[in-house]
Coordinates of C-alpha atoms in Angstrom, one line a residue:
M1 CA 276.1 146.1 -1.3
N2 CA 277.2 142.6 -1.5
R3 CA 275.8 139.8 -3.6
F4 CA 274.3 138.0 -0.6
S5 CA 272.4 141.1 0.6
V6 CA 270.9 141.6 -2.9
S7 CA 269.9 138.0 -3.0
R8 CA 268.4 138.0 0.5
R9 CA 266.4 141.2 -0.3
G10 CA 265.3 139.7 -3.5
V11 CA 264.0 136.6 -1.8
I12 CA 262.2 138.7 0.8
A13 CA 260.7 140.9 -1.9
A14 CA 259.7 137.9 -3.9
A15 CA 258.1 136.4 -0.8
C16 CA 256.3 139.6 0.0
S17 CA 255.1 139.8 -3.6
A18 CA 254.0 136.2 -3.5
V19 CA 252.1 136.9 -0.3
L20 CA 250.5 140.0 -1.7
G21 CA 249.8 138.3 -4.9
L22 CA 248.2 135.4 -3.1
S23 CA 246.1 137.8 -1.0
A24 CA 245.0 139.6 -4.1
T25 CA 244.1 136.3 -5.7
Q26 CA 242.2 135.2 -2.6
A27 CA 240.4 138.6 -2.5
Q28 CA 239.5 138.4 -6.1
A29 CA 238.2 134.8 -5.6
E30 CA 236.1 135.9 -2.7
E31 CA 234.7 138.7 -4.7
K32 CA 233.4 136.4 -7.4
P33 CA 229.7 135.7 -7.2
I34 CA 228.5 132.4 -5.7
K35 CA 226.8 130.8 -8.7
I36 CA 223.5 129.0 -8.1
G37 CA 222.3 126.7 -10.9
L38 CA 218.6 126.1 -11.4
T39 CA 217.4 123.7 -14.1
T40 CA 213.6 123.7 -14.3
D41 CA 210.7 123.3 -16.8
L42 CA 209.9 126.8 -18.1
T43 CA 208.1 125.3 -21.1
G44 CA 205.4 122.6 -21.0
I45 CA 202.4 121.8 -18.8
A46 CA 204.3 122.6 -15.5
A47 CA 205.8 125.9 -16.7
T48 CA 203.6 128.0 -14.4
Y49 CA 205.0 126.1 -11.4
A50 CA 208.6 126.6 -12.6
K51 CA 208.1 130.3 -13.2
A52 CA 206.9 130.8 -9.6
Q53 CA 209.9 128.8 -8.4
V54 CA 212.4 130.9 -10.3
D55 CA 210.7 134.2 -9.2
A56 CA 210.9 133.1 -5.5
V57 CA 214.5 131.9 -5.7
Q58 CA 215.4 135.2 -7.3
L59 CA 213.5 137.2 -4.6
A60 CA 215.5 135.4 -1.9
I61 CA 218.7 136.0 -3.7
D62 CA 217.9 139.7 -4.2
E63 CA 217.3 140.0 -0.4
I64 CA 220.5 138.2 0.4
N65 CA 222.5 140.4 -2.0
A66 CA 220.9 143.6 -0.7
A67 CA 222.1 142.6 2.8
G68 CA 225.7 142.2 1.6
G69 CA 225.7 138.7 0.2
I70 CA 227.4 135.7 2.0
K71 CA 230.8 136.3 3.5
G72 CA 231.2 139.3 1.2
R73 CA 230.2 137.5 -2.0
K74 CA 227.0 138.2 -3.9
L75 CA 224.8 135.4 -5.3
E76 CA 224.1 134.9 -9.0
L77 CA 221.3 132.7 -10.4
L78 CA 221.7 130.8 -13.6
V79 CA 218.5 129.3 -15.0
R80 CA 218.1 126.7 -17.7
D81 CA 214.9 125.3 -19.3
S82 CA 214.7 121.5 -19.2
A83 CA 211.2 121.5 -20.9
L84 CA 210.0 118.5 -18.9
K85 CA 212.7 116.4 -20.6
P86 CA 214.9 114.4 -18.2
E87 CA 217.8 113.9 -20.7
L88 CA 217.8 117.7 -21.4
G89 CA 217.7 118.4 -17.7
S90 CA 220.7 116.1 -17.2
S91 CA 222.8 117.8 -20.0
L92 CA 221.9 121.3 -19.0
T93 CA 222.8 120.6 -15.3
R94 CA 226.1 119.1 -16.4
D95 CA 226.8 122.2 -18.5
L96 CA 226.0 124.5 -15.6
I97 CA 228.5 122.6 -13.5
V98 CA 231.3 122.0 -16.0
R99 CA 231.2 125.1 -18.2
E100 CA 229.4 127.7 -16.1
K101 CA 231.2 126.6 -12.9
V102 CA 228.1 126.8 -10.6
D103 CA 228.8 126.2 -7.0
Y104 CA 225.5 124.8 -5.9
L105 CA 222.1 123.6 -7.3
I106 CA 218.5 124.3 -6.5
G107 CA 215.2 123.0 -8.1
P108 CA 214.1 121.5 -10.4
D109 CA 210.4 121.1 -11.3
A110 CA 209.1 117.7 -12.5
S111 CA 210.1 114.6 -10.6
S112 CA 211.4 113.0 -13.8
V113 CA 213.8 115.9 -14.2
G114 CA 214.6 115.8 -10.5
V115 CA 215.8 112.2 -10.9
A116 CA 218.1 113.4 -13.7
V117 CA 219.4 116.4 -11.8
T118 CA 220.1 114.5 -8.6
N119 CA 222.2 111.9 -10.5
V120 CA 224.3 114.7 -12.0
A121 CA 224.6 116.4 -8.6
K122 CA 225.8 113.1 -7.1
Q123 CA 228.3 112.6 -10.0
Y124 CA 229.9 116.0 -9.5
K125 CA 229.4 116.2 -5.7
K126 CA 227.3 119.4 -5.8
V127 CA 224.8 120.3 -3.1
V128 CA 221.2 120.4 -4.5
V129 CA 218.1 121.6 -2.6
M130 CA 214.9 120.2 -4.2
T131 CA 211.8 122.5 -4.0
I132 CA 209.2 120.8 -6.2
P133 CA 210.1 117.1 -7.1
N134 CA 208.8 114.6 -4.6
T135 CA 209.1 111.1 -6.0
P136 CA 210.0 108.8 -3.1
R137 CA 212.9 107.5 -5.3
L138 CA 214.8 110.7 -4.4
V139 CA 215.1 109.8 -0.7
G140 CA 215.3 106.1 -1.5
E141 CA 217.4 104.5 -4.1
L142 CA 218.8 107.7 -5.5
F143 CA 219.8 109.3 -2.2
H144 CA 223.3 110.8 -1.8
P145 CA 224.9 113.1 0.8
Y146 CA 224.5 116.3 -1.3
F147 CA 220.8 115.9 -1.7
F148 CA 218.2 117.8 0.4
T149 CA 214.4 118.3 -0.1
I150 CA 211.9 120.6 1.5
V151 CA 209.0 119.0 -0.4
P152 CA 206.6 116.5 1.3
S153 CA 207.4 113.3 -0.5
G154 CA 204.8 111.3 -2.5
T155 CA 204.7 108.8 0.3
M156 CA 203.9 111.5 2.9
L157 CA 201.2 113.0 0.7
A158 CA 199.6 109.6 0.0
R159 CA 199.6 108.7 3.7
A160 CA 198.1 112.1 4.6
M161 CA 195.3 111.6 2.1
A162 CA 194.6 108.1 3.4
E163 CA 194.3 109.6 6.9
G164 CA 192.0 112.3 5.5
I165 CA 189.5 110.2 3.6
G166 CA 190.1 106.6 4.7
K167 CA 188.5 106.6 8.1
D168 CA 185.1 107.7 7.0
N169 CA 184.7 106.0 3.6
Q170 CA 184.5 102.3 2.7
K171 CA 184.3 102.4 -1.2
I172 CA 187.1 104.5 -2.7
A173 CA 187.6 105.1 -6.5
F174 CA 190.8 106.5 -8.0
I175 CA 191.7 108.6 -11.0
G176 CA 195.2 109.7 -11.9
G177 CA 197.3 110.5 -14.9
D178 CA 199.0 107.4 -16.2
Y179 CA 202.6 108.1 -15.1
E180 CA 205.0 107.1 -12.4
A181 CA 203.9 109.5 -9.6
S182 CA 200.2 108.5 -9.9
H183 CA 201.0 104.8 -9.7
Q184 CA 203.2 105.5 -6.6
A185 CA 200.5 107.6 -5.0
I186 CA 197.8 104.9 -5.2
K187 CA 200.3 102.3 -4.0
Y188 CA 201.3 104.3 -0.9
F189 CA 197.7 105.4 -0.4
G190 CA 196.6 101.8 -0.4
D191 CA 199.3 100.6 2.0
W192 CA 198.4 103.3 4.5
L193 CA 194.6 102.8 4.0
A194 CA 195.0 99.2 5.2
K195 CA 196.2 100.6 8.5
V196 CA 193.8 103.5 8.8
N197 CA 190.7 101.4 7.8
P198 CA 191.2 97.8 7.0
N199 CA 187.6 97.5 5.8
A200 CA 188.0 100.2 3.1
K201 CA 188.5 99.1 -0.5
I202 CA 189.7 100.7 -3.6
I203 CA 186.9 99.6 -5.9
N204 CA 187.8 101.3 -9.2
Q205 CA 190.9 102.8 -10.8
Q206 CA 191.0 105.1 -13.9
W207 CA 194.2 106.0 -15.7
P208 CA 193.8 108.7 -18.4
K209 CA 196.9 109.8 -20.2
L210 CA 198.6 113.1 -19.2
G211 CA 197.0 115.8 -21.3
E212 CA 193.8 113.8 -21.9
P213 CA 191.3 116.2 -23.6
D214 CA 188.1 114.1 -23.1
F215 CA 187.4 112.8 -19.6
T216 CA 183.8 111.7 -20.4
P217 CA 184.4 107.9 -20.3
Y218 CA 186.4 108.2 -17.1
I219 CA 183.6 110.3 -15.4
T220 CA 180.9 107.8 -16.3
Q221 CA 182.9 104.8 -15.2
L222 CA 183.7 106.5 -11.9
L223 CA 180.0 107.3 -11.3
S224 CA 179.0 103.7 -12.3
A225 CA 181.2 102.3 -9.6
Q226 CA 179.1 104.2 -7.0
P227 CA 182.0 105.0 -4.7
D228 CA 181.7 106.8 -1.4
I229 CA 184.5 109.1 -2.5
V230 CA 186.8 109.6 -5.5
F231 CA 190.5 110.1 -4.8
S232 CA 192.1 112.2 -7.7
Y233 CA 195.8 112.5 -8.5
L234 CA 195.0 114.8 -11.4
W235 CA 196.6 118.2 -11.5
G236 CA 197.0 121.3 -13.6
A237 CA 195.2 121.3 -17.0
D238 CA 194.1 117.7 -16.4
L239 CA 192.3 118.6 -13.1
I240 CA 190.8 121.7 -14.6
A241 CA 189.4 119.9 -17.6
F242 CA 188.1 117.0 -15.4
I243 CA 186.2 119.4 -13.1
K244 CA 184.7 121.4 -15.9
Q245 CA 183.6 118.3 -17.8
A246 CA 182.3 116.5 -14.7
K247 CA 180.1 119.3 -13.4
P248 CA 177.4 118.9 -16.1
Y249 CA 177.0 115.2 -15.0
G250 CA 176.2 116.4 -11.4
F251 CA 179.4 114.5 -10.5
F252 CA 180.2 116.5 -7.3
E253 CA 176.6 116.1 -6.1
K254 CA 176.6 112.4 -6.6
T255 CA 179.9 111.5 -5.0
K256 CA 182.5 113.1 -2.7
F257 CA 185.7 114.1 -4.4
A258 CA 189.2 114.5 -2.9
T259 CA 192.1 115.7 -5.0
L260 CA 195.7 116.9 -5.0
L261 CA 195.3 120.6 -5.5
F262 CA 197.7 123.4 -6.6
L263 CA 197.1 127.1 -6.0
D264 CA 197.5 127.6 -9.8
D265 CA 194.5 125.3 -10.3
L266 CA 192.4 127.3 -7.8
V267 CA 193.3 130.6 -9.6
A268 CA 192.6 129.1 -13.0
L269 CA 189.2 127.6 -12.1
G270 CA 188.0 130.7 -10.1
D271 CA 184.3 130.4 -9.4
D272 CA 184.1 127.1 -11.4
M273 CA 185.8 125.4 -8.5
P274 CA 183.0 123.5 -6.7
D275 CA 182.7 124.1 -3.0
G276 CA 183.2 121.2 -0.6
I277 CA 185.9 119.3 -2.4
L278 CA 188.6 117.9 -0.1
G279 CA 191.8 119.4 -1.4
Q280 CA 195.4 118.5 -0.5
M281 CA 198.1 121.1 -0.9
Y282 CA 201.8 121.2 -0.5
A283 CA 202.5 124.7 1.0
P284 CA 199.6 127.2 0.5
P285 CA 200.6 130.6 1.8
F286 CA 197.1 131.0 3.3
G287 CA 197.6 127.8 5.3
T288 CA 200.2 129.4 7.6
K289 CA 199.3 132.5 9.7
S290 CA 202.4 134.3 10.8
P291 CA 204.1 137.7 10.4
K292 CA 206.9 136.0 8.4
M293 CA 204.5 134.5 5.9
D294 CA 202.5 137.8 5.7
A295 CA 205.7 139.6 4.9
F296 CA 206.7 137.1 2.2
I297 CA 203.2 137.4 0.5
K298 CA 203.5 141.2 0.5
K299 CA 207.1 141.2 -0.9
Y300 CA 206.2 138.6 -3.6
Q301 CA 203.0 140.6 -4.6
D302 CA 204.9 143.9 -4.7
K303 CA 207.6 142.4 -6.9
Y304 CA 205.6 140.2 -9.2
G305 CA 202.0 141.5 -8.9
K306 CA 200.4 138.2 -8.0
Y307 CA 199.7 136.0 -5.0
P308 CA 202.5 133.4 -4.4
S309 CA 201.9 129.7 -5.0
D310 CA 203.0 126.7 -3.1
W311 CA 206.0 126.5 -5.4
A312 CA 207.0 130.1 -4.5
V313 CA 206.9 129.3 -0.8
M314 CA 209.2 126.3 -1.2
G315 CA 211.4 128.0 -3.7
Y316 CA 212.0 130.9 -1.3
D317 CA 212.6 128.7 1.7
G318 CA 214.9 126.4 -0.4
M319 CA 217.1 129.3 -1.4
M320 CA 217.3 130.7 2.1
I321 CA 218.2 127.2 3.5
L322 CA 221.0 126.8 0.9
A323 CA 222.2 130.3 1.7
E324 CA 222.2 129.6 5.5
G325 CA 224.1 126.4 4.8
I326 CA 226.8 128.2 2.8
K327 CA 227.0 131.0 5.4
T328 CA 227.5 128.6 8.4
A329 CA 229.7 126.1 6.6
E330 CA 233.4 126.0 7.6
D331 CA 234.4 126.0 3.9
W332 CA 232.9 126.6 0.5
D333 CA 233.0 123.0 -0.7
S334 CA 229.9 120.8 -0.9
D335 CA 230.9 118.4 1.9
S336 CA 231.1 121.4 4.3
V337 CA 227.9 123.0 3.1
S338 CA 226.1 119.6 3.2
E339 CA 227.2 119.1 6.8
A340 CA 226.1 122.6 7.7
I341 CA 222.6 122.3 6.2
L342 CA 222.1 119.0 8.1
K343 CA 222.8 120.9 11.3
L344 CA 220.4 123.8 10.5
K345 CA 217.4 124.7 12.6
Y346 CA 215.8 126.9 10.0
D347 CA 212.9 129.1 10.9
G348 CA 211.0 129.2 7.6
L349 CA 207.8 130.5 6.2
Q350 CA 205.9 127.5 7.5
G351 CA 207.7 127.4 10.8
P352 CA 210.8 125.5 12.1
L353 CA 212.4 123.0 9.7
T354 CA 215.2 120.5 10.2
F355 CA 216.5 117.6 8.1
R356 CA 216.8 114.0 8.9
D357 CA 220.2 112.3 8.7
V358 CA 218.8 109.2 7.0
D359 CA 217.4 110.8 3.9
H360 CA 217.8 114.6 4.2
Q361 CA 214.1 115.0 4.1
G362 CA 212.9 118.3 5.6
D363 CA 210.2 117.9 8.2
V364 CA 207.7 120.0 6.2
P365 CA 203.9 119.9 6.6
S366 CA 201.2 119.3 4.1
F367 CA 197.6 120.6 4.2
L368 CA 194.1 119.3 3.9
G369 CA 190.9 121.3 3.7
T370 CA 187.7 121.8 1.8
T371 CA 187.3 124.2 -1.1
G372 CA 185.4 127.4 -0.5
K373 CA 185.7 131.2 -0.1
V374 CA 188.7 132.4 2.0
E375 CA 188.6 135.9 3.3
G376 CA 191.1 138.1 1.5
L377 CA 191.7 135.8 -1.4
P378 CA 190.4 136.8 -4.9
F379 CA 189.9 133.1 -5.7
K380 CA 188.6 130.1 -3.8
G381 CA 191.0 128.4 -1.3
L382 CA 190.7 125.8 1.4
V383 CA 188.5 126.3 4.5
N384 CA 188.6 124.2 7.7
I385 CA 192.3 123.7 6.8
Q386 CA 194.3 121.1 8.7
R387 CA 198.0 121.1 8.9
I388 CA 199.4 117.6 8.6
E389 CA 202.7 117.5 10.5
A390 CA 205.5 115.5 8.8
A391 CA 206.2 113.4 11.8
T392 CA 202.8 111.7 11.5
V393 CA 203.2 110.5 7.9
M394 CA 207.0 110.3 7.3
P395 CA 208.4 106.8 6.6
T396 CA 210.5 105.7 9.5
P397 CA 214.3 105.5 9.0
E398 CA 213.9 101.7 9.0
E399 CA 211.4 101.9 6.2
I400 CA 213.7 104.2 4.2
L401 CA 216.7 101.9 4.6
A402 CA 214.7 98.8 3.8
D403 CA 213.3 100.5 0.7
R404 CA 216.8 101.6 -0.3
N405 CA 218.3 98.2 0.1
K406 CA 215.7 96.3 -2.0

């Protein structure tokens, strides 16, 4: 055996070892779970919404993992509680990315935390799919290529409400919590109302603080204004308190009432929810009749023992969209996954869904109906429900770009 032969065999062996070693490393890497980071508000007034969101995302992940994961890798969900504090949401999301090495993001809950999370996602180039926040700022000034949303934006909801109540009413009063989303809602509502019914006027506005315990002065001032209808942007505990305090005044007999409405509010109010209120909802499961939605409702009830909310519908679809994007992407990196999501034609719980190139807004519907008994539900829902298609209320690409360039 000469020296050359030994050397050549050694090189070959080393090369083989390197190849085998690289293959082993690749295999190990591919076996690592795909980490999904979810920063959401598990404490505070929106905790119920966040809990449903987490449950639904986990349900979707369990299904994906049971089917073998994505390209041989299982999914792992890492959840952090931002407690309705944007600065905390920002630091927790950064920690998920830097220390926990999450691959992609989903959530969060409040729009204020959504603003914080999307800024961190942009900084670290992480795909984030939003399933509850809907401030128009997310698709406007804060937009970036890694952001996607399947929530009807505040603009879309305000326009849908203007379509729903603007045509048949001339004198409209407003009540909403004194925070950014409410002020945006009345602005976009007013802008669209001018197109729907130029003769209609917003004659009175009431701005109680979030968490207001006593709505008495607001109730009396609204009634004194003698509106044809009151448009409410109250929600959660504020809406529940308002309705319970307004009923003794005969409020709902004296004026029509239209409000943003969450399924959690319907459940909490039970029979105290007056009939005949015009309610606007994001994604009520009872609003879509399909085998896919029926199957989701059953799976959710079997696992968690309760009827799913709007947040659950969007959380489940959001996770499935993210998974489909990862699955069809050419590579694992965010640029590839973002490109893949943008090309998706997703068949979701509420029907087909695609994203626009200009703002990555999913063409999701919203729903209007009047409160009343719904067959099969243990609480009141919406009857005479109308599905508002996104195309009828979405800002045009020109509007989005103009707003972004202000």
